[in-house]
Amino acid sequence: MARAMFEYTKTILKKVSFNSDLFCKELEKALNRLLPYEIDELTIWLKQFTSNKPELYSCLALIK
């Protein structure tokens, strides 16, 4: 089930990426729910996903 939560998180983040405030809120929720190794995977995915979306860079500060 944990894997399903990780995939669900990625789906939600993709859907709300049009709004940086929503993206930050959903990312914060995800960081509270996911397991540590999933957060590591999410970090890698986020760096790739946001590479061409500079408006979302500020949300990456939540990861550190």
PDB file of C-alpha atoms in Angstrom:
ATOM      1  CA  MET A   1       0.000   0.000   0.000  1.00  0.00           C
ATOM      2  CA  ALA A   2       2.901   2.362   0.675  1.00  0.00           C
ATOM      3  CA  ARG A   3       3.893   2.192  -2.974  1.00  0.00           C
ATOM      4  CA  ALA A   4       0.361   3.165  -3.935  1.00  0.00           C
ATOM      5  CA  MET A   5       0.650   6.279  -1.753  1.00  0.00           C
ATOM      6  CA  PHE A   6       3.884   7.242  -3.491  1.00  0.00           C
ATOM      7  CA  GLU A   7       2.300   6.929  -6.942  1.00  0.00           C
ATOM      8  CA  TYR A   8      -0.809   8.773  -5.742  1.00  0.00           C
ATOM      9  CA  THR A   9       1.387  11.600  -4.450  1.00  0.00           C
ATOM     10  CA  LYS A  10       3.093  11.968  -7.820  1.00  0.00           C
ATOM     11  CA  THR A  11      -0.290  12.058  -9.567  1.00  0.00           C
ATOM     12  CA  ILE A  12      -1.602  14.764  -7.246  1.00  0.00           C
ATOM     13  CA  LEU A  13       1.554  16.858  -7.592  1.00  0.00           C
ATOM     14  CA  LYS A  14       1.308  16.677 -11.370  1.00  0.00           C
ATOM     15  CA  LYS A  15      -2.327  17.803 -11.256  1.00  0.00           C
ATOM     16  CA  VAL A  16      -1.706  20.804  -8.993  1.00  0.00           C
ATOM     17  CA  SER A  17       1.535  21.932 -10.611  1.00  0.00           C
ATOM     18  CA  PHE A  18      -0.322  24.815 -12.283  1.00  0.00           C
ATOM     19  CA  ASN A  19      -0.479  26.578  -8.888  1.00  0.00           C
ATOM     20  CA  SER A  20       2.655  26.849  -6.758  1.00  0.00           C
ATOM     21  CA  ASP A  21       0.686  27.398  -3.522  1.00  0.00           C
ATOM     22  CA  LEU A  22      -1.315  24.203  -3.997  1.00  0.00           C
ATOM     23  CA  PHE A  23       1.824  22.367  -5.058  1.00  0.00           C
ATOM     24  CA  CYS A  24       3.596  23.393  -1.835  1.00  0.00           C
ATOM     25  CA  LYS A  25       0.633  22.351   0.320  1.00  0.00           C
ATOM     26  CA  GLU A  26       0.364  18.942  -1.338  1.00  0.00           C
ATOM     27  CA  LEU A  27       4.116  18.440  -1.114  1.00  0.00           C
ATOM     28  CA  GLU A  28       3.998  19.215   2.590  1.00  0.00           C
ATOM     29  CA  LYS A  29       1.222  16.637   3.077  1.00  0.00           C
ATOM     30  CA  ALA A  30       3.226  14.085   1.141  1.00  0.00           C
ATOM     31  CA  LEU A  31       6.333  14.647   3.243  1.00  0.00           C
ATOM     32  CA  ASN A  32       4.287  13.915   6.368  1.00  0.00           C
ATOM     33  CA  ARG A  33       2.785  10.714   4.970  1.00  0.00           C
ATOM     34  CA  LEU A  34       5.565   9.046   3.008  1.00  0.00           C
ATOM     35  CA  LEU A  35       8.279   6.795   4.365  1.00  0.00           C
ATOM     36  CA  PRO A  36      11.876   8.082   4.440  1.00  0.00           C
ATOM     37  CA  TYR A  37      13.026   6.064   1.424  1.00  0.00           C
ATOM     38  CA  GLU A  38       9.973   7.236  -0.525  1.00  0.00           C
ATOM     39  CA  ILE A  39      10.850  10.839   0.291  1.00  0.00           C
ATOM     40  CA  ASP A  40      14.288  10.197  -1.204  1.00  0.00           C
ATOM     41  CA  GLU A  41      12.661   8.860  -4.374  1.00  0.00           C
ATOM     42  CA  LEU A  42      10.235  11.775  -4.421  1.00  0.00           C
ATOM     43  CA  THR A  43      13.146  14.217  -4.173  1.00  0.00           C
ATOM     44  CA  ILE A  44      14.738  12.724  -7.270  1.00  0.00           C
ATOM     45  CA  TRP A  45      11.430  12.805  -9.121  1.00  0.00           C
ATOM     46  CA  LEU A  46      10.743  16.409  -8.064  1.00  0.00           C
ATOM     47  CA  LYS A  47      14.103  17.657  -9.305  1.00  0.00           C
ATOM     48  CA  GLN A  48      13.379  16.115 -12.681  1.00  0.00           C
ATOM     49  CA  PHE A  49       9.724  17.233 -12.775  1.00  0.00           C
ATOM     50  CA  THR A  50      10.435  20.846 -11.792  1.00  0.00           C
ATOM     51  CA  SER A  51      13.477  21.277 -14.023  1.00  0.00           C
ATOM     52  CA  ASN A  52      11.420  23.295 -16.540  1.00  0.00           C
ATOM     53  CA  LYS A  53       8.999  24.835 -14.001  1.00  0.00           C
ATOM     54  CA  PRO A  54      10.875  27.629 -12.200  1.00  0.00           C
ATOM     55  CA  GLU A  55       7.704  28.780 -10.419  1.00  0.00           C
ATOM     56  CA  LEU A  56       7.826  25.562  -8.360  1.00  0.00           C
ATOM     57  CA  TYR A  57      11.458  25.875  -7.238  1.00  0.00           C
ATOM     58  CA  SER A  58      10.463  27.585  -4.001  1.00  0.00           C
ATOM     59  CA  CYS A  59       8.528  24.475  -2.963  1.00  0.00           C
ATOM     60  CA  LEU A  60      11.666  22.348  -3.147  1.00  0.00           C
ATOM     61  CA  ALA A  61      12.896  24.104  -0.014  1.00  0.00           C
ATOM     62  CA  LEU A  62      10.377  22.005   1.947  1.00  0.00           C
ATOM     63  CA  ILE A  63      12.379  18.869   1.229  1.00  0.00           C
ATOM     64  CA  LYS A  64      15.564  19.958   2.973  1.00  0.00           C
TER      65      LYS A  64
END
